[in-house]
XYZ file of C-alpha atoms in Angstrom:
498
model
C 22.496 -4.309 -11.217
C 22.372 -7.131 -9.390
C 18.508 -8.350 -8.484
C 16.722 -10.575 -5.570
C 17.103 -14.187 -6.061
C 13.726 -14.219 -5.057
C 12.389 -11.583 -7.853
C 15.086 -13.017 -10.893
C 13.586 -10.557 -13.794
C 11.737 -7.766 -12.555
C 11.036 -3.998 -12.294
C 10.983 -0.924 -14.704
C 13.747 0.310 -12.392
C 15.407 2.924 -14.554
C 19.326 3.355 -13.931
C 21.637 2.998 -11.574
C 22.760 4.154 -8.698
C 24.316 8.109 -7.744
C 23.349 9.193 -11.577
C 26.005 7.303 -13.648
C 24.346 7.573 -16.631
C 22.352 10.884 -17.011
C 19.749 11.805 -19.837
C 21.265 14.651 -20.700
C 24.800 12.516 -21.627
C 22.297 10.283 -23.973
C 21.017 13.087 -26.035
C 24.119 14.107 -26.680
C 25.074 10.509 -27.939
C 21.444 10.214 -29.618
C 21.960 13.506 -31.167
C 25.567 13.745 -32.853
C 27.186 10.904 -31.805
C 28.876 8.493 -35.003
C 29.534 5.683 -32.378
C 32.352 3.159 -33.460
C 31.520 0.723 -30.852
C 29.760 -2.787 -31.283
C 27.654 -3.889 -33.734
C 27.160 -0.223 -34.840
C 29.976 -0.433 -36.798
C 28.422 -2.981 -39.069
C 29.141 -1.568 -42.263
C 24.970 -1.966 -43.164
C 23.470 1.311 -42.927
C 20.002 1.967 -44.506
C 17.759 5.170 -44.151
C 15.153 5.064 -42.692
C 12.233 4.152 -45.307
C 7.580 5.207 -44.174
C 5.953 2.194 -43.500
C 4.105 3.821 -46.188
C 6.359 2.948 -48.622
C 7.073 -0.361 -50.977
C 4.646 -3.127 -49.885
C 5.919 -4.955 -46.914
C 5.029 -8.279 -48.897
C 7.411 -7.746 -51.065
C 10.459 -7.801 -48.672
C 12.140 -10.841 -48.781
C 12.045 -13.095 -45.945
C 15.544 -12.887 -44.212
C 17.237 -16.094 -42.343
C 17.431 -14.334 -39.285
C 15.981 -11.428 -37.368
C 18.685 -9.471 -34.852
C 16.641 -8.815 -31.324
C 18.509 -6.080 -29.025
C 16.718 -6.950 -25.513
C 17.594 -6.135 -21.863
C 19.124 -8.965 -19.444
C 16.958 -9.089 -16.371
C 14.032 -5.902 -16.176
C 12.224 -6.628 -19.300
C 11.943 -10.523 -18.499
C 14.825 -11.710 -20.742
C 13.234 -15.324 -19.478
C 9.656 -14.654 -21.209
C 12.025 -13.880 -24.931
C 14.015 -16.653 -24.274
C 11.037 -19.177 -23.617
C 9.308 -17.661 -26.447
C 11.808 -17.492 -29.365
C 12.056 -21.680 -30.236
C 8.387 -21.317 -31.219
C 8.843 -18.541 -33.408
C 11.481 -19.883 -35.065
C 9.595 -23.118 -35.833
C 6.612 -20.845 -36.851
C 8.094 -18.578 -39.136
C 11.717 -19.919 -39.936
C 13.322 -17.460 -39.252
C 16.447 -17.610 -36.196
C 16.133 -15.016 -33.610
C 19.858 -13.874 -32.662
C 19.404 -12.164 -29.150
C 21.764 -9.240 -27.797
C 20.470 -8.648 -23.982
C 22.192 -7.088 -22.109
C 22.238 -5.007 -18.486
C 20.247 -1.734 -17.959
C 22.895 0.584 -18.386
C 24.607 -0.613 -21.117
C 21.549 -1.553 -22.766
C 20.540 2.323 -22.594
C 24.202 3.100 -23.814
C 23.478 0.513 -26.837
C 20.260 1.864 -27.525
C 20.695 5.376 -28.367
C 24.606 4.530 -29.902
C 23.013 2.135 -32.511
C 20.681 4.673 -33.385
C 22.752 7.408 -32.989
C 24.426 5.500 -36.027
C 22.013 4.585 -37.749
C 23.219 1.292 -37.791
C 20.856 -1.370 -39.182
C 22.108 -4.464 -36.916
C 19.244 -4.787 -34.989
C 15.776 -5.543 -36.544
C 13.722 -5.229 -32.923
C 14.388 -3.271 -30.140
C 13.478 -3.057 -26.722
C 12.681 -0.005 -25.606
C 11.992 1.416 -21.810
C 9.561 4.599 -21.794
C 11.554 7.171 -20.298
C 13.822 6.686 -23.318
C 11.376 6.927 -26.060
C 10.592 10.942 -26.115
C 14.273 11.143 -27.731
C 13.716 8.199 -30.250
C 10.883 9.064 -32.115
C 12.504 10.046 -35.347
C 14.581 7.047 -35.080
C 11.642 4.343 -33.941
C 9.913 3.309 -36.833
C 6.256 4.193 -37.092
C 3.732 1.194 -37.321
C 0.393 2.464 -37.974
C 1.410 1.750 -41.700
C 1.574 -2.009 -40.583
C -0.999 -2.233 -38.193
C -3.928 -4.029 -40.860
C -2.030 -4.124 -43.490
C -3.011 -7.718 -44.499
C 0.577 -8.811 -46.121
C 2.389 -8.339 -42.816
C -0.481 -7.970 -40.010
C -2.656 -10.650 -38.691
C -5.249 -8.899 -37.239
C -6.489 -11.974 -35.052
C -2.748 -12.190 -33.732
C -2.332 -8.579 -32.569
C -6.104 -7.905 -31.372
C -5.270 -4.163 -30.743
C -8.284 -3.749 -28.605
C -6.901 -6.060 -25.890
C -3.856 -4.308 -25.387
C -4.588 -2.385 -21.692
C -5.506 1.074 -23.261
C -3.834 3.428 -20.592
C -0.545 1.004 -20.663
C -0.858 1.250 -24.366
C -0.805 5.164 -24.702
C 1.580 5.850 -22.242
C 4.137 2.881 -23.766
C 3.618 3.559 -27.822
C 2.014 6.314 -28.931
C 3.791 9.669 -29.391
C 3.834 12.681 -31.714
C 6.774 12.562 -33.697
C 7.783 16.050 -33.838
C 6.133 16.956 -30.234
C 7.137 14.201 -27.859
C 6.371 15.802 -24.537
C 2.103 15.421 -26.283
C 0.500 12.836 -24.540
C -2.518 11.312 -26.053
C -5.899 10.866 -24.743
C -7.949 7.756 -26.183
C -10.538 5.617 -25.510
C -10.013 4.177 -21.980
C -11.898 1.191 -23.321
C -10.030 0.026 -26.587
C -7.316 1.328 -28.660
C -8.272 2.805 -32.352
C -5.619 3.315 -34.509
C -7.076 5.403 -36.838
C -7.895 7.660 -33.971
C -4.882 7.746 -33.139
C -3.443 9.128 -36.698
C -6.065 11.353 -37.100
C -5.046 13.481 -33.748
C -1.398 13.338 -35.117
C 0.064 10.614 -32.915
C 1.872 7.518 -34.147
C 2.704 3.977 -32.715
C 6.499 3.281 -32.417
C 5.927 -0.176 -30.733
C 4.157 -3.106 -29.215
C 4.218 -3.470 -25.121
C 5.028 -6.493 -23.635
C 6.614 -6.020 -19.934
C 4.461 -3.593 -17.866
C 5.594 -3.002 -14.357
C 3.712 -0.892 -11.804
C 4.334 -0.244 -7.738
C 2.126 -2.492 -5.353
C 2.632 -3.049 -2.333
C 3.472 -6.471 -0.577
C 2.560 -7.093 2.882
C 2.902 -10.835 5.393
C -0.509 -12.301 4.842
C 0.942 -14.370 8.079
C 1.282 -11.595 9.991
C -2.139 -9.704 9.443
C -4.547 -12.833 9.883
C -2.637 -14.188 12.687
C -5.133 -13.696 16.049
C -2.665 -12.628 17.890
C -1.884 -9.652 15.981
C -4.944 -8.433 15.380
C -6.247 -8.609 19.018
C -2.819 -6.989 20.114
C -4.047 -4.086 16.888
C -7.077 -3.516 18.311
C -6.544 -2.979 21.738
C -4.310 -0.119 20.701
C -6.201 1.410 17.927
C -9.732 0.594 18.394
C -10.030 -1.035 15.143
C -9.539 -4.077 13.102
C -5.881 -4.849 11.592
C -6.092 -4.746 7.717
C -4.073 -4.284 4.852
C -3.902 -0.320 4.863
C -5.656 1.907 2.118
C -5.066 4.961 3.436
C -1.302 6.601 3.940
C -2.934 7.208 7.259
C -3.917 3.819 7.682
C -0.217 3.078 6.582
C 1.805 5.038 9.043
C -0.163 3.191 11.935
C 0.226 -0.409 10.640
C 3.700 0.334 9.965
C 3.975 1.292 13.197
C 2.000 -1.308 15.277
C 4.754 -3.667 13.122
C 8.189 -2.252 14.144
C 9.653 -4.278 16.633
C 13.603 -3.687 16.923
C 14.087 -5.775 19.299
C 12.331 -8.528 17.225
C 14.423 -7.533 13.972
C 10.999 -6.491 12.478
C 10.202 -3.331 10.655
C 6.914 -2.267 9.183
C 7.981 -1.069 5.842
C 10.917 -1.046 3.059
C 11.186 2.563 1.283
C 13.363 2.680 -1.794
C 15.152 6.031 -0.435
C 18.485 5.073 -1.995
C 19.998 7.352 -4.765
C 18.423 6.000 -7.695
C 15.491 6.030 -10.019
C 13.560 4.244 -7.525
C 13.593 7.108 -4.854
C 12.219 9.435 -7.851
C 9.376 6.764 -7.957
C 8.624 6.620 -4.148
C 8.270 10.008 -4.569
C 5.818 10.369 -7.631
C 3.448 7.522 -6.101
C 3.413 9.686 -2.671
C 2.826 13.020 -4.622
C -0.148 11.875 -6.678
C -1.491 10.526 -3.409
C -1.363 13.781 -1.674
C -3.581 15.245 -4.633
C -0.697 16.323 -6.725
C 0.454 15.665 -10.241
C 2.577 12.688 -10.166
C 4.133 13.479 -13.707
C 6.074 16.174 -11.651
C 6.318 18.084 -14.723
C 3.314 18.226 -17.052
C 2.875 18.447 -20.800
C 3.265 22.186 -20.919
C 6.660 21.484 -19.035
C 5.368 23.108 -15.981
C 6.969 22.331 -12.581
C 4.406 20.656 -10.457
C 6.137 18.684 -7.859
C 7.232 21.705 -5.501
C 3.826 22.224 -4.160
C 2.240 22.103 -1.013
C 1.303 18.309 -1.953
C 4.623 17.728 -2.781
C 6.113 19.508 0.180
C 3.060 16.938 2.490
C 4.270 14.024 -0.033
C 7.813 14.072 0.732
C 7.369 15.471 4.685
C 5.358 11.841 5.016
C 8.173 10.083 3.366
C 10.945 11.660 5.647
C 8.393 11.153 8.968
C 8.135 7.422 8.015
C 11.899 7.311 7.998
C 13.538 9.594 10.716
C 10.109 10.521 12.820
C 8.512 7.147 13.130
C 11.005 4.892 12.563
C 9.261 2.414 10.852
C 12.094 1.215 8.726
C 15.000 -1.014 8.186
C 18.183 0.489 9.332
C 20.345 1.356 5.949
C 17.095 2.458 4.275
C 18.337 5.460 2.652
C 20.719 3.857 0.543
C 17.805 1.085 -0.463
C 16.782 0.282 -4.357
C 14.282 -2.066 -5.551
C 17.014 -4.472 -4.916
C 17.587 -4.137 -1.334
C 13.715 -3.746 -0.701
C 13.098 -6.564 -2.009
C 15.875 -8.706 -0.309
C 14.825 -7.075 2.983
C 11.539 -8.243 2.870
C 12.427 -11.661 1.373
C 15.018 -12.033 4.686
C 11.822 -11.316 7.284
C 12.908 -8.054 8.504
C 9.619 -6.507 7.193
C 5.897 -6.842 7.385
C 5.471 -4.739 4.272
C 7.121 -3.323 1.275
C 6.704 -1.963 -2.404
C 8.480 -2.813 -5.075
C 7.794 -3.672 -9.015
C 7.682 -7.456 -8.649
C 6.001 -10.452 -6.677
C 8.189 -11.544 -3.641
C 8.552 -14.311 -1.195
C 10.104 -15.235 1.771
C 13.703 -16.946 1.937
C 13.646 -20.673 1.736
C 13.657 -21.399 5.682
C 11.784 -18.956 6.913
C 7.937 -19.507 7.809
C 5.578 -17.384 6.556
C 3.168 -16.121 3.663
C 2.767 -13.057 1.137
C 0.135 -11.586 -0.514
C -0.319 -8.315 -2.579
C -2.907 -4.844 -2.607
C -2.772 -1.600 -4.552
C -0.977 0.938 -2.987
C -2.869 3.010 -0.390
C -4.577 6.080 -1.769
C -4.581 9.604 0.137
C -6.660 12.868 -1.613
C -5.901 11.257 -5.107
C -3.856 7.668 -6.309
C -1.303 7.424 -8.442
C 1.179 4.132 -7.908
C 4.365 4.939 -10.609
C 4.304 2.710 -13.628
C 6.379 2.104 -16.784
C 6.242 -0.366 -19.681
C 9.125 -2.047 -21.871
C 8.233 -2.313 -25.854
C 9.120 -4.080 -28.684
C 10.120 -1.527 -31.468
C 11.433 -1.638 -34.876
C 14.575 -0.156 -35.931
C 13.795 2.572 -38.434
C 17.367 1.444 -40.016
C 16.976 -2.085 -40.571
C 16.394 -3.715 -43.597
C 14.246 -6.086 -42.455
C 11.283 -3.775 -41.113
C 7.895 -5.843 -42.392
C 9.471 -9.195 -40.762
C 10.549 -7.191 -37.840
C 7.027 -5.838 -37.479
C 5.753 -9.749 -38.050
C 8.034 -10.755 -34.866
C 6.914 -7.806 -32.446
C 3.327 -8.767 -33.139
C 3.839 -12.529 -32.504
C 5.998 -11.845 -29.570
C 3.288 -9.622 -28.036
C 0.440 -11.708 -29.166
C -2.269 -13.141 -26.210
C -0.993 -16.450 -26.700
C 3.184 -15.735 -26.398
C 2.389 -13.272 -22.967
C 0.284 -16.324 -21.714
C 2.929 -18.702 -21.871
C 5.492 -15.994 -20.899
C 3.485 -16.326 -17.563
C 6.095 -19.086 -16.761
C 8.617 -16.659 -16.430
C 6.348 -14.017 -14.590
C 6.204 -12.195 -17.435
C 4.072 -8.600 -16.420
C 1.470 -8.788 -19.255
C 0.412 -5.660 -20.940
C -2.832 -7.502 -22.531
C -6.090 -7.725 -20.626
C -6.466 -11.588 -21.848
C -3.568 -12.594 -20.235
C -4.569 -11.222 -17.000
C -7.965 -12.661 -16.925
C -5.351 -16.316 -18.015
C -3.478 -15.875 -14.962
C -6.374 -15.871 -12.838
C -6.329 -19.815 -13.599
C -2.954 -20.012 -15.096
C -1.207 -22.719 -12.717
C 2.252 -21.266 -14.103
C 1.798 -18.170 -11.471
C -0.818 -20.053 -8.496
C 2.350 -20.020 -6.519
C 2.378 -15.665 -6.450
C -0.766 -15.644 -4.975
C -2.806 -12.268 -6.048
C -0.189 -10.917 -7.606
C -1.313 -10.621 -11.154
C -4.657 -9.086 -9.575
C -3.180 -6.567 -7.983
C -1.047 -5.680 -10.890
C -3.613 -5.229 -13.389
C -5.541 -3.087 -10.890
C -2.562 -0.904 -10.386
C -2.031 -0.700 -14.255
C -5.260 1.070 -14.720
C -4.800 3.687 -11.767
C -0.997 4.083 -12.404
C 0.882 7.757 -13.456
C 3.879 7.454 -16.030
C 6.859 9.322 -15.935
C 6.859 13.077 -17.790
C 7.653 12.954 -21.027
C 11.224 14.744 -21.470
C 13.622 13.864 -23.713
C 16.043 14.688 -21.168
C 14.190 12.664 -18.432
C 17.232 11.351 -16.616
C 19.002 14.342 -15.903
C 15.582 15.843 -14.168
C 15.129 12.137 -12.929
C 18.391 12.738 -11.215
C 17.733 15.740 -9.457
C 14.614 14.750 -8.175
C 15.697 11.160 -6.142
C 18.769 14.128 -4.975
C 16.147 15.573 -3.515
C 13.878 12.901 -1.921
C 17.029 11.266 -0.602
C 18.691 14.238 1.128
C 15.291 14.865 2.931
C 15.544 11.216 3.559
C 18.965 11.217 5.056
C 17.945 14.855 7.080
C 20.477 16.817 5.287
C 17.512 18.820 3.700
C 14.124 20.235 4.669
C 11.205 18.724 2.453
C 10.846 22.872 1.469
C 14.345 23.615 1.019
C 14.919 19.999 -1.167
C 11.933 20.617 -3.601
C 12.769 24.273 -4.314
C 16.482 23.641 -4.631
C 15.231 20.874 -7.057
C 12.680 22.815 -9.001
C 15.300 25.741 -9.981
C 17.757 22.848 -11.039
C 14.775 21.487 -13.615
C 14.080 25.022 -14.972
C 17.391 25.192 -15.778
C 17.545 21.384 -17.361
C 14.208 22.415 -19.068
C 15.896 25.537 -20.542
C 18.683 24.087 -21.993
C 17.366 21.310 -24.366
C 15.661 23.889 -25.105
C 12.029 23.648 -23.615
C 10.108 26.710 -23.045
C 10.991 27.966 -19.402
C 7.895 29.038 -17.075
């Protein structure tokens, strides 16, 4: 996938474009597949051992750690800026695999498929975990255990609760659970006692927010011209309402100016677009809720995706070419000028040449608020004979101290500390609000449902949203073609049809 020279690590984007790589193919790898590809083959195979087992001090301390991490969407740059220090800390080399999305996903679940013991640490993106957690190794058995935890170093409590729960904590035998903690600090033992576990640290947590030309909106000129047509000031919109006008007062064909980017392209992103505008309109945003009920084809989800089409082929507010966009191409478009707004997963700017400034706000909220969000984690293979030092390394690389410094890279921090760093942080003055407006969306932001065959519903949803996009389907027609296609992609894993 390539990604905007202006944005070089960024998103929670997951897959590629017109469904190459579908959930449903995964599970079939994660479930039966004895993979001969890679380092899979590595003739080291260990079963899986409880962290409740030996004591983790008495593992020896191995030369080197294996890290399995992805290129670009987890912030490759933050690991690689990070791992001289830890080897100078500890000792011990860090030998990184990172590789693309896709074939990072492909890697992922044929390692474990395996049970291959290769990697140590593994990166893993949320929609994937659901079908992992009887190959993720549990942590709650390291998590203050003196010989391997420093409880200083991993400070639990400043982990961002919600980002926390929604990343790392699942029941092992009942993934589709969600748990409900403390929205103020995370406590483990809580966490055991209602039969969840932790399968992993997070450290990249991406969320939409919306990026508009600070140029534009406090330029006089503008917002006389705004209020002689609408009777109001000109303002960052918080309202869809409030959106569809700005958007409006903004397009300017002639001018090559549009008021908004969409990500309407067939692709995980559209699926997002979708989620954020569905939780807006007062509806679930998880689409499909924890009793694997169908709650996206709804009246709010009919409104939701009738606004998205209206902004598109009614209103025209957008770039020609939009409903082929991804992240990618939204944020390129924006970077090249044509638009005074977008959203996307990452901080933008303009192209070198042309004149202008950027700034950041939460997404605009309608009956309810919802922007989509998604966090990458560092796990521990369940296989590897390493697991205590493995544990050791997640914790350091997740620690307050690491994410600061990751800031350099524009790492997305998934630690409240860090947040409060960047507000002084000279590393990220240059992205203006940015890390502001992140954190803010982080606490209001809805996950993805939790389905271990996630990308084969996540497929027929951005179907949907981009034929009503495109006009070859009603918003009606779309979401009720779509939900009989999840009942039958619930029904065959099997979850219980309703």
């Amino acid at each position: 996938m390539t990604r905007p020279k202006t944005a070089p690590q960024r998103g929670a984007p997951w897959r590629t474009k017109a469904g190459s790589l579908l959930g449903a193919a995964l599970l079939i790898v994660a479930a039966c597949a004895p993979t001969g590809v890679g380092p899979a083959t590595a003739p080291a195979s260990v079963a899986p051992q409880s962290s409740s087992g030996s004591a983790p001090s008495e593992a020896a301390k191995p030369a080197s750690l294996n890290m399995l991490y992805a290129a670009g969407e987890a912030d490759v740059d933050a690991i690689k800026l990070a791992i001289p220090d830890f080897e100078a800390a500890t000792g011990i080399k860090i030998n990184l695999d990172s590789q693309p999305y896709t074939a990072l996903q492909q890697k992922v679940f044929a390692e474990l498929a395996a049970k291959s013991s290769f990697y140590d640490i593994i990166v893993i993106d949320t929609p994937w975990m659901p079908a992992l957690t009887k190959q993720i190794e549990p942590l709650s058995g390291y998590i203050g255990d003196p010989a391997v935890s420093d409880a200083k170093q991993l400070a639990i409590d400043d982990f961002i609760p919600k980002v926390f729960y929604d990343t790392a904590v699942y029941n092992r035998d009942q993934s589709q659970l969600e748990y409900s903690g403390s929205p103020d600090k995370v406590d483990v033992a809580a966490i055991k006692s209602a039969g969840f576990e932790i399968y992993g640290l997070p450290i990249q947590a991406n969320a939409l927010t919306l990026t508009y030309r600070k140029d534009l909106f406090e330029s006089p000129a503008e917002q006389a011209a705004f209020k002689a047509k609408y009777g109001r000031d000109l303002a960052v919109p918080t309202t869809w309402d409030e959106f569809t006008d700005v958007a409006s007062f903004f397009t300017r064909p002639s001018d090559r100016l549009y008021g908004t980017t969409l990500m309407a392209g067939t692709g995980d992103w559209a699926t997002d677009d979708f989620k954020t505008l569905l939780a807006g309109f007062g509806g679930n945003g998880k689409m499909v809720d924890g009793e694997f009920k169908r709650v996206f084809n709804s009246p709010e989800g009919i409104a939701a995706l009738t606004y998205y089409s209206d902004l598109i082929n009614k209103h025209k507010v957008t770039p020609p070419g939009v409903t082929s966009f991804s992240w990618d191409e939204a944020g390129s478009t924006y970077a090249s000028g044509l638009t005074a707004m977008s959203m996307n997963y990452h901080n933008a700017k303009l192209n070198e040449g042309l004149a202008g400034a950027t700034a950041y706000a939460t997404i605009p909220a309608g009956v309810g608020v919802g922007p989509h969000f998604g966090t990458w984690m560092l796990s521990v293979n369940s296989f590897s004979a390493n697991k205590p030092w493995a544990y050791r390394a997640i914790e350091w690389f997740t620690s307050s101290a690491v994410q600061t410094k990751m800031l350099a890279t524009q790492l997305h921090p998934s630690r409240r500390s860090v947040y409060e760093a960047a507000k002084t942080d000279p590393a990220v003055a240059s992205f203006g609000n940015y890390y502001d407006i992140l954190g803010k969306s982080l606490a209001v932001g809805v996950g993805r449902p939790r389905l271990t065959n996630y990308g084969e519903v996540d497929q027929i949803i951005w179907t949907a949203v981009n034929n009503v996009a495109t006009g070859a389907a009603t918003p009606a027609d779309a979401l009720r073609d779509a939900d009989a296609k999840v009942l039958e992609a619930l029904k065959k894993v099997p979850y219980p049809a309703n």
